[in-house]
Each structure stands twice: as C-alpha cells, then as structure tokens.
Amino acid sequence: MQISSTALPIILTGDRTTGPLHLGHYVGSLKNRVALQATHRQYLLLADAQALTDNAHNPGLVRDNVLEIATDYLAVGIDPGLTTICLQSHLPALADLTLLYLNFVTVARLERNPTIKDEIQARSFGRDIPAGFLCYPVAQAADITAFKATIVPVGADQAPLIEQTNEIVRRINRQVGIKVLSEARALVPRVGRLPGVDGKAKMSKSQGNAIRLSATPDEIQKAVQRMFTDPYHIRASDPGRVEGNVAFTYLDAFDEDHMAVEDMKARYIRGGMGDSTVKKRVDEVLQALLAPIRARRHALARDPGYVLNVIKQGTARSRDITAATLRDVRAALGLFTLNY
Ligand code: TRP
C-alpha cells in the first residue's frame, strides 16, 4: 500500500536508539502503532541524536541500535508503505528548529520539567548535566512540530515533554501573530507500564529484567522461570496472591483468553494451583506472540539492504517535510532570507 496525500491526522513518535525493543515497548506502544498506521499518517523517528544526549561516551551503542530498532519495527508489523521510518541525526531541519526554539524556553523551565528532573536523578549526573540532555525537550518539540504532528503516542512519563512542546508552540505563535505551528496531544496507553520479570516497576534492558522482541525460545523460557510471583506461595495447595504477581500481570497483558486467565486467578487465590502451571501458560503465550516476530526478523536478516533502504527512503521523504516547516518558521519569525 502507498501513503496517500489525503489529510490524515499526523502521528509522530520515536525511540532512542540505545537498545533493542522489548515486551514493555510492545504493549506500551508498538501494538498501537501497528494499529494506527492504517488510519493515520505515521512517522517513526529513530532518535539517535536524542540518544546521544546521555550516551556521548558510547556513540557505538547509539549507532548499532539504529538498524536493530528499525528491524524490530518491521518485525512487529510496521508497514513502510504506511509508516515513514526516519533517522533523526540525518534531518538537519530538526537541529535548525531546535536552535530557534531554544530562544523560546528558559533554562529554569527546563530544570523544572518533571521528566527531565526524574531522568537527571536516575542518571546521577550531579552537577555535570550535559547541556544537550537538559535541552532535549526542545529538540523533541522540534521533532514533533517539524512533522506537524498532532498526536504523539508516548508513555505517561513523557507527557510533560508534550506540555513543554505546546508551550513553545504557543509562545512562537503568539510572537509571530499567526498559527505557524500546531499543538499536539499525548496519546498515553491505557494499559499500565509492564513490570520487569523480577517485579521491578519498569522493564528495562539496563536492569536485565527485560524480554527482548528478538529473544530466543530458550531466553523466553528462562525469563519466565525466574519471573517474580508470590513469595509466600510455597506449595501449590497454599492460597496465593495475584496482585504484584508478575506471571499474572503478563497473562493480563498478553493472554487473549481473558476467561481462562480469570479462572486461573480464582484457583490460584483459593489454593491448589502451582506457580509452574501459571508459568507454563505464560511461556506458551509469550512463545506464540514472539515466534512470528522472530521469524520475520530472520527473514529481514537475510536481506540487510532492505532495512537500510526503508530508512534511507523514509529519511529522504522526511527531509523535505521537515525542511518545509523550517522555512515556514523562519519566514514567520521574519528572519533575513537568502532565496538561493
Ligand atoms: N523521548 C522518546 C524516548 O525516550 C524518543 C523521542 C524522540 C520521541 N523524539 C520524539 C518521542 C518525538 C515522541 C516524539 O524514547
């Protein structure tokens, strides 16, 4: 299928290229993106420039995950005929817009941004915050507005970044007296964040508690084996708890047979169901979900030129779109223009 030129609502979202995508990404956003691509014009940004804002010491990691994540996109069913996949660092208009937008936000406002505050803490930068990191919300405002996106599917933790974007949009529009930029809204998934297999709140590669979309059957099985359940549920006959029991959280997230899940929960609570039975079901469900994704990944691996071409073509198309927005913003601001 081809991307038509009719006025479909525009979606932009992206991923920092710091590691392969995992099940948390799948329930949190990839599944939605696959569904939304049919009814929206969707752009997916391989956010390597943003990834560098806290990985300047490790550019190789940022580089290597570009193809990795693009392959994940295609493997889960992103159709490059419907969705444009593009590489952030190769869209110079994004950097130009960032430089202009930086003048419409204060350092104090960036320091107050709740997402940034949390992330600075988590990374223990202390007093050594890279300027690029503090300012990445401005770059993200450039990403969103350059594509004229009105819908940004992101996790709840990113909502303050969309608010920051809209503040910049309003300030610029007010300054120039026309609506040169559009505000966007965050589309936050209804399902909560998927915990790591160890029961920690967040599945993340750096915590070693994630199941990658490209996990092998053996890796899946091992991760399910060590999944956190109810520590007080020792014998199968003991009554157990399903709240905070990761095995059941995963069944809620991935098992389509909701009746069967409710039935298992009831039996577990009552006593008489062993963890191994629950885990066996989790393993079955995850193996069934990931097998076709892995198969598509293998097919894509046989043709590396294909993935590269998808990125090249998507980036070329995006270059024109983002350059047009840059021209609009420069003109609206009334900057000197050399028409060459
Ligand atoms: N901040 C996003 C993340 O952490 C990645 C990202 C970069 C993004 N630019 C974006 C998301 C624009 C939505 C819109 O993964």
Short mmCIF file of C-alpha atoms and ligand atoms in Angstrom, two decimals:
data_model
loop_
_atom_site.label_atom_id
_atom_site.label_comp_id
_atom_site.label_asym_id
_atom_site.label_seq_id
_atom_site.Cartn_x
_atom_site.Cartn_y
_atom_site.Cartn_z
CA MET A 1 0.00 0.00 0.00
CA GLN A 2 1.09 3.56 -0.57
CA ILE A 3 0.90 6.61 1.64
CA SER A 4 -1.85 8.77 0.18
CA SER A 5 -1.73 12.53 0.23
CA THR A 6 -5.14 13.00 1.85
CA ALA A 7 -5.24 14.86 5.13
CA LEU A 8 -4.96 12.03 7.61
CA PRO A 9 -4.13 13.03 11.19
CA ILE A 10 -0.37 13.03 11.68
CA ILE A 11 1.35 10.91 14.31
CA LEU A 12 4.96 11.18 15.29
CA THR A 13 6.71 9.08 17.83
CA GLY A 14 10.14 7.65 18.24
CA ASP A 15 12.60 5.67 20.23
CA ARG A 16 16.05 6.48 21.48
CA THR A 17 18.42 4.06 19.80
CA THR A 18 20.01 2.76 22.96
CA GLY A 19 18.90 -0.88 22.92
CA PRO A 20 16.66 -3.39 21.20
CA LEU A 21 12.94 -3.13 21.87
CA HIS A 22 11.28 -5.43 24.39
CA LEU A 23 7.86 -6.59 25.52
CA GLY A 24 7.35 -3.37 27.50
CA HIS A 25 7.62 -1.40 24.27
CA TYR A 26 5.29 -3.86 22.59
CA VAL A 27 2.34 -3.45 24.99
CA GLY A 28 3.10 0.21 25.68
CA SER A 29 3.26 1.41 22.13
CA LEU A 30 4.29 -0.85 19.25
CA LYS A 31 0.98 -2.66 19.18
CA ASN A 32 -0.81 0.68 18.96
CA ARG A 33 1.48 1.93 16.24
CA VAL A 34 0.76 -1.11 14.09
CA ALA A 35 -2.98 -0.49 14.52
CA LEU A 36 -2.80 3.30 13.99
CA GLN A 37 -0.77 3.19 10.79
CA ALA A 38 -3.84 2.28 8.73
CA THR A 39 -5.81 5.37 9.72
CA HIS A 40 -3.10 7.97 10.31
CA ARG A 41 -0.06 9.31 8.62
CA GLN A 42 2.59 7.95 10.91
CA TYR A 43 6.26 8.83 11.29
CA LEU A 44 8.65 6.85 13.46
CA LEU A 45 11.83 8.59 14.46
CA LEU A 46 14.97 6.60 15.16
CA ALA A 47 16.08 9.11 17.78
CA ASP A 48 19.85 8.68 17.62
CA ALA A 49 20.59 12.36 18.26
CA GLN A 50 18.47 12.29 21.41
CA ALA A 51 20.10 9.00 22.44
CA LEU A 52 23.45 10.74 22.30
CA THR A 53 22.38 13.30 24.93
CA ASP A 54 23.14 10.79 27.65
CA ASN A 55 25.41 8.46 25.69
CA ALA A 56 28.07 10.77 24.33
CA HIS A 57 30.65 8.39 25.79
CA ASN A 58 29.19 5.50 23.82
CA PRO A 59 28.24 6.54 20.29
CA GLY A 60 28.79 2.98 19.06
CA LEU A 61 25.81 1.81 21.09
CA VAL A 62 23.67 4.56 19.59
CA ARG A 63 24.80 3.63 16.08
CA ASP A 64 24.37 -0.11 16.41
CA ASN A 65 20.81 0.15 17.63
CA VAL A 66 19.57 2.09 14.62
CA LEU A 67 19.26 -0.99 12.40
CA GLU A 68 18.27 -3.08 15.40
CA ILE A 69 15.24 -0.94 16.23
CA ALA A 70 14.26 -0.45 12.59
CA THR A 71 14.28 -4.24 12.25
CA ASP A 72 12.13 -4.53 15.39
CA TYR A 73 9.62 -2.11 13.83
CA LEU A 74 9.34 -4.13 10.64
CA ALA A 75 9.27 -7.43 12.50
CA VAL A 76 6.24 -6.43 14.60
CA GLY A 77 4.31 -5.35 11.54
CA ILE A 78 5.13 -1.72 10.85
CA ASP A 79 4.49 -1.40 7.12
CA PRO A 80 6.91 1.02 5.43
CA GLY A 81 4.23 1.70 2.84
CA LEU A 82 2.05 3.16 5.61
CA THR A 83 4.59 4.42 8.14
CA THR A 84 7.66 6.52 7.43
CA ILE A 85 10.73 5.41 9.38
CA CYS A 86 13.44 8.06 9.56
CA LEU A 87 16.80 8.78 11.18
CA GLN A 88 16.85 11.84 13.42
CA SER A 89 20.51 12.80 13.01
CA HIS A 90 20.07 12.96 9.24
CA LEU A 91 17.29 15.54 9.34
CA PRO A 92 19.19 18.84 9.61
CA ALA A 93 15.98 20.89 9.82
CA LEU A 94 15.36 19.34 13.24
CA ALA A 95 18.65 20.75 14.53
CA ASP A 96 17.90 24.14 12.94
CA LEU A 97 14.45 24.28 14.52
CA THR A 98 15.91 23.28 17.88
CA LEU A 99 18.32 26.20 17.70
CA LEU A 100 15.46 28.61 17.01
CA TYR A 101 13.17 27.13 19.68
CA LEU A 102 15.89 27.31 22.36
CA ASN A 103 15.23 31.05 22.43
CA PHE A 104 11.61 30.49 23.43
CA VAL A 105 12.25 28.50 26.59
CA THR A 106 14.14 29.36 29.75
CA VAL A 107 16.77 27.26 31.47
CA ALA A 108 14.67 27.47 34.66
CA ARG A 109 11.67 25.98 32.83
CA LEU A 110 13.77 23.09 31.51
CA GLU A 111 15.12 22.42 35.00
CA ARG A 112 11.56 22.29 36.32
CA ASN A 113 10.38 19.79 33.68
CA PRO A 114 9.30 16.74 35.72
CA THR A 115 10.53 14.23 33.12
CA ILE A 116 13.93 15.86 32.98
CA LYS A 117 14.12 16.18 36.76
CA ASP A 118 13.42 12.45 37.19
CA GLU A 119 15.82 11.46 34.45
CA ILE A 120 18.60 13.65 35.81
CA GLN A 121 18.18 11.94 39.19
CA ALA A 122 18.11 8.47 37.66
CA ARG A 123 21.32 9.15 35.75
CA SER A 124 23.11 10.70 38.75
CA PHE A 125 24.64 13.47 36.66
CA GLY A 126 25.10 15.55 39.81
CA ARG A 127 26.25 18.98 38.68
CA ASP A 128 27.51 17.63 35.37
CA ILE A 129 24.34 17.66 33.31
CA PRO A 130 25.15 17.66 29.59
CA ALA A 131 23.58 20.79 28.06
CA GLY A 132 22.22 18.61 25.27
CA PHE A 133 20.41 16.50 27.82
CA LEU A 134 18.82 19.43 29.61
CA CYS A 135 17.69 20.80 26.26
CA TYR A 136 16.46 17.60 24.64
CA PRO A 137 12.81 18.52 25.34
CA VAL A 138 13.34 21.47 23.00
CA ALA A 139 14.73 19.12 20.35
CA GLN A 140 11.72 16.89 20.91
CA ALA A 141 9.47 19.92 20.35
CA ALA A 142 11.31 20.37 17.06
CA ASP A 143 10.72 16.70 16.16
CA ILE A 144 7.00 16.93 16.84
CA THR A 145 6.32 20.27 15.18
CA ALA A 146 8.57 19.68 12.16
CA PHE A 147 6.28 16.86 11.08
CA LYS A 148 3.17 18.89 12.02
CA ALA A 149 2.16 16.01 14.27
CA THR A 150 -0.98 16.47 16.36
CA ILE A 151 -0.87 13.08 18.06
CA VAL A 152 2.16 11.77 19.92
CA PRO A 153 1.81 8.24 21.36
CA VAL A 154 4.12 8.10 24.35
CA GLY A 155 4.32 6.61 27.82
CA ALA A 156 2.84 8.58 30.72
CA ASP A 157 6.36 9.63 31.79
CA GLN A 158 6.71 11.61 28.56
CA ALA A 159 3.54 13.69 28.95
CA PRO A 160 5.44 16.72 30.41
CA LEU A 161 7.51 16.77 27.21
CA ILE A 162 4.40 17.28 25.13
CA GLU A 163 3.30 20.05 27.51
CA GLN A 164 6.70 21.65 27.01
CA THR A 165 6.28 21.37 23.25
CA ASN A 166 2.90 23.06 23.39
CA GLU A 167 4.28 25.90 25.48
CA ILE A 168 6.92 26.56 22.85
CA VAL A 169 4.29 26.35 20.12
CA ARG A 170 2.07 28.90 21.89
CA ARG A 171 4.94 31.28 22.56
CA ILE A 172 6.08 31.22 18.95
CA ASN A 173 2.55 31.56 17.57
CA ARG A 174 1.89 34.49 19.91
CA GLN A 175 5.16 36.13 18.93
CA VAL A 176 4.56 35.89 15.17
CA GLY A 177 0.82 36.54 15.31
CA ILE A 178 -0.15 33.54 13.16
CA LYS A 179 -0.63 29.87 13.83
CA VAL A 180 2.60 28.75 12.22
CA LEU A 181 2.87 25.68 14.50
CA SER A 182 0.22 23.25 15.77
CA GLU A 183 -0.16 21.94 19.27
CA ALA A 184 -0.05 18.19 19.81
CA ARG A 185 -1.57 15.87 22.33
CA ALA A 186 -0.01 12.88 24.04
CA LEU A 187 -1.72 9.58 23.41
CA VAL A 188 -0.95 7.64 26.57
CA PRO A 189 -1.70 3.91 26.53
CA ARG A 190 -4.49 2.78 28.86
CA VAL A 191 -2.54 -0.27 29.98
CA GLY A 192 -0.09 0.47 32.77
CA ARG A 193 3.62 0.02 32.35
CA LEU A 194 4.76 -3.59 32.10
CA PRO A 195 6.94 -4.57 35.08
CA GLY A 196 10.24 -6.36 34.63
CA VAL A 197 10.31 -10.14 35.10
CA ASP A 198 11.87 -9.51 38.53
CA GLY A 199 8.84 -7.48 39.65
CA LYS A 200 10.60 -4.11 39.43
CA ALA A 201 8.30 -1.35 38.19
CA LYS A 202 9.99 -0.89 34.86
CA MET A 203 11.16 -3.38 32.27
CA SER A 204 14.46 -2.09 31.03
CA LYS A 205 17.41 -3.55 29.30
CA SER A 206 19.86 -1.94 31.70
CA GLN A 207 18.16 -3.67 34.66
CA GLY A 208 18.47 -7.07 32.96
CA ASN A 209 14.78 -7.75 33.58
CA ALA A 210 13.50 -7.38 30.03
CA ILE A 211 12.38 -9.86 27.39
CA ARG A 212 13.55 -8.61 24.01
CA LEU A 213 11.28 -8.95 21.00
CA SER A 214 14.14 -10.88 19.43
CA ALA A 215 14.53 -13.25 22.41
CA THR A 216 15.14 -16.91 21.55
CA PRO A 217 12.67 -19.59 22.76
CA ASP A 218 15.25 -20.58 25.36
CA GLU A 219 15.70 -17.00 26.60
CA ILE A 220 11.94 -16.60 26.91
CA GLN A 221 11.67 -19.82 28.89
CA LYS A 222 14.49 -18.84 31.25
CA ALA A 223 12.98 -15.38 31.84
CA VAL A 224 9.60 -16.92 32.61
CA GLN A 225 11.23 -19.37 35.01
CA ARG A 226 12.68 -16.57 37.07
CA MET A 227 9.54 -14.45 36.94
CA PHE A 228 8.56 -12.93 40.28
CA THR A 229 5.36 -14.46 41.70
CA ASP A 230 4.03 -14.57 45.26
CA PRO A 231 6.98 -15.26 47.60
CA TYR A 232 4.60 -16.66 50.24
CA HIS A 233 3.01 -19.14 47.85
CA ILE A 234 5.24 -22.10 48.65
CA ARG A 235 3.14 -25.20 47.95
CA ALA A 236 0.64 -25.49 45.16
CA SER A 237 -2.07 -26.03 47.77
CA ASP A 238 -1.32 -22.69 49.50
CA PRO A 239 -3.60 -19.76 48.72
CA GLY A 240 -1.71 -17.22 46.60
CA ARG A 241 -1.77 -13.55 45.67
CA VAL A 242 -2.21 -12.31 42.12
CA GLU A 243 -1.57 -8.60 42.85
CA GLY A 244 2.05 -7.81 42.18
CA ASN A 245 2.47 -11.33 40.81
CA VAL A 246 4.32 -10.75 37.56
CA ALA A 247 3.23 -14.03 36.00
CA PHE A 248 -0.40 -12.90 36.24
CA THR A 249 0.43 -9.34 35.15
CA TYR A 250 1.87 -10.84 31.97
CA LEU A 251 -1.16 -13.04 31.43
CA ASP A 252 -3.36 -9.95 31.80
CA ALA A 253 -1.23 -8.14 29.24
CA PHE A 254 -0.73 -10.89 26.67
CA ASP A 255 -3.22 -13.76 27.04
CA GLU A 256 -6.21 -13.15 24.78
CA ASP A 257 -8.25 -15.76 26.61
CA HIS A 258 -9.41 -13.49 29.44
CA MET A 259 -11.89 -16.03 30.80
CA ALA A 260 -9.15 -18.61 31.23
CA VAL A 261 -6.95 -16.05 32.99
CA GLU A 262 -9.72 -15.12 35.43
CA ASP A 263 -10.30 -18.79 36.09
CA MET A 264 -6.63 -19.40 36.81
CA LYS A 265 -6.53 -16.39 39.13
CA ALA A 266 -9.52 -17.65 41.11
CA ARG A 267 -7.91 -21.06 41.54
CA TYR A 268 -4.56 -19.55 42.49
CA ILE A 269 -6.17 -17.34 45.15
CA ARG A 270 -8.14 -20.24 46.56
CA GLY A 271 -5.10 -22.52 46.65
CA GLY A 272 -4.49 -25.54 44.51
CA MET A 273 -2.57 -24.07 41.62
CA GLY A 274 1.20 -24.19 41.45
CA ASP A 275 3.43 -21.45 40.06
CA SER A 276 4.72 -23.91 37.50
CA THR A 277 1.25 -24.23 35.96
CA VAL A 278 0.88 -20.45 35.71
CA LYS A 279 4.35 -20.07 34.28
CA LYS A 280 3.73 -22.80 31.75
CA ARG A 281 0.82 -20.76 30.44
CA VAL A 282 2.89 -17.54 30.41
CA ASP A 283 5.58 -19.36 28.43
CA GLU A 284 3.04 -20.65 25.89
CA VAL A 285 1.51 -17.22 25.39
CA LEU A 286 4.85 -15.41 25.01
CA GLN A 287 6.28 -18.10 22.71
CA ALA A 288 3.19 -17.76 20.49
CA LEU A 289 3.45 -13.97 20.45
CA LEU A 290 7.17 -13.79 19.71
CA ALA A 291 7.56 -16.71 17.27
CA PRO A 292 6.17 -14.87 14.21
CA ILE A 293 8.09 -11.69 15.16
CA ARG A 294 11.30 -13.75 15.34
CA ALA A 295 10.54 -15.41 12.02
CA ARG A 296 10.11 -12.03 10.31
CA ARG A 297 13.33 -10.88 11.93
CA HIS A 298 15.16 -13.88 10.44
CA ALA A 299 13.72 -13.13 7.02
CA LEU A 300 14.82 -9.49 7.32
CA ALA A 301 18.30 -10.54 8.44
CA ARG A 302 18.72 -12.36 5.13
CA ASP A 303 18.23 -9.05 3.33
CA PRO A 304 20.03 -6.31 5.31
CA GLY A 305 19.90 -3.97 2.33
CA TYR A 306 16.13 -3.90 2.61
CA VAL A 307 16.01 -2.42 6.13
CA LEU A 308 18.66 0.12 5.17
CA ASN A 309 16.62 1.16 2.15
CA VAL A 310 13.49 1.62 4.23
CA ILE A 311 15.41 4.02 6.48
CA LYS A 312 17.02 5.81 3.53
CA GLN A 313 13.75 6.37 1.72
CA GLY A 314 11.88 7.38 4.85
CA THR A 315 14.63 9.81 5.82
CA ALA A 316 14.71 11.36 2.34
CA ARG A 317 10.95 11.92 2.43
CA SER A 318 11.18 13.34 5.95
CA ARG A 319 13.95 15.71 4.96
CA ASP A 320 11.60 17.56 2.60
CA ILE A 321 8.75 17.64 5.11
CA THR A 322 10.88 18.99 7.95
CA ALA A 323 12.67 21.48 5.70
CA ALA A 324 9.30 22.93 4.69
CA THR A 325 8.41 23.56 8.34
CA LEU A 326 11.78 25.19 8.93
CA ARG A 327 11.11 27.56 6.00
CA ASP A 328 7.67 28.40 7.44
CA VAL A 329 9.08 29.14 10.89
CA ARG A 330 11.94 31.25 9.58
CA ALA A 331 9.55 33.23 7.42
CA ALA A 332 7.03 33.68 10.24
CA LEU A 333 9.76 34.92 12.57
CA GLY A 334 10.75 37.40 9.87
CA LEU A 335 14.39 36.38 9.71
CA PHE A 336 16.52 37.57 6.84
CA THR A 337 16.18 35.17 3.91
CA LEU A 338 18.52 34.48 1.09
CA ASN A 339 16.49 32.79 -1.57
CA TYR A 340 19.03 30.50 -3.08
N1 TRP B 1 11.83 10.62 24.09
C1 TRP B 1 11.50 9.42 23.36
C2 TRP B 1 12.08 8.21 24.14
O1 TRP B 1 12.58 8.36 25.20
C3 TRP B 1 12.03 9.40 21.96
C4 TRP B 1 11.60 10.55 21.09
C5 TRP B 1 12.43 11.41 20.43
C6 TRP B 1 10.28 10.95 20.79
N2 TRP B 1 11.71 12.31 19.73
C7 TRP B 1 10.40 12.07 19.92
C8 TRP B 1 9.01 10.51 21.16
C9 TRP B 1 9.27 12.75 19.46
C10 TRP B 1 7.90 11.18 20.69
C11 TRP B 1 8.04 12.28 19.85
O2 TRP B 1 12.05 7.10 23.65
#
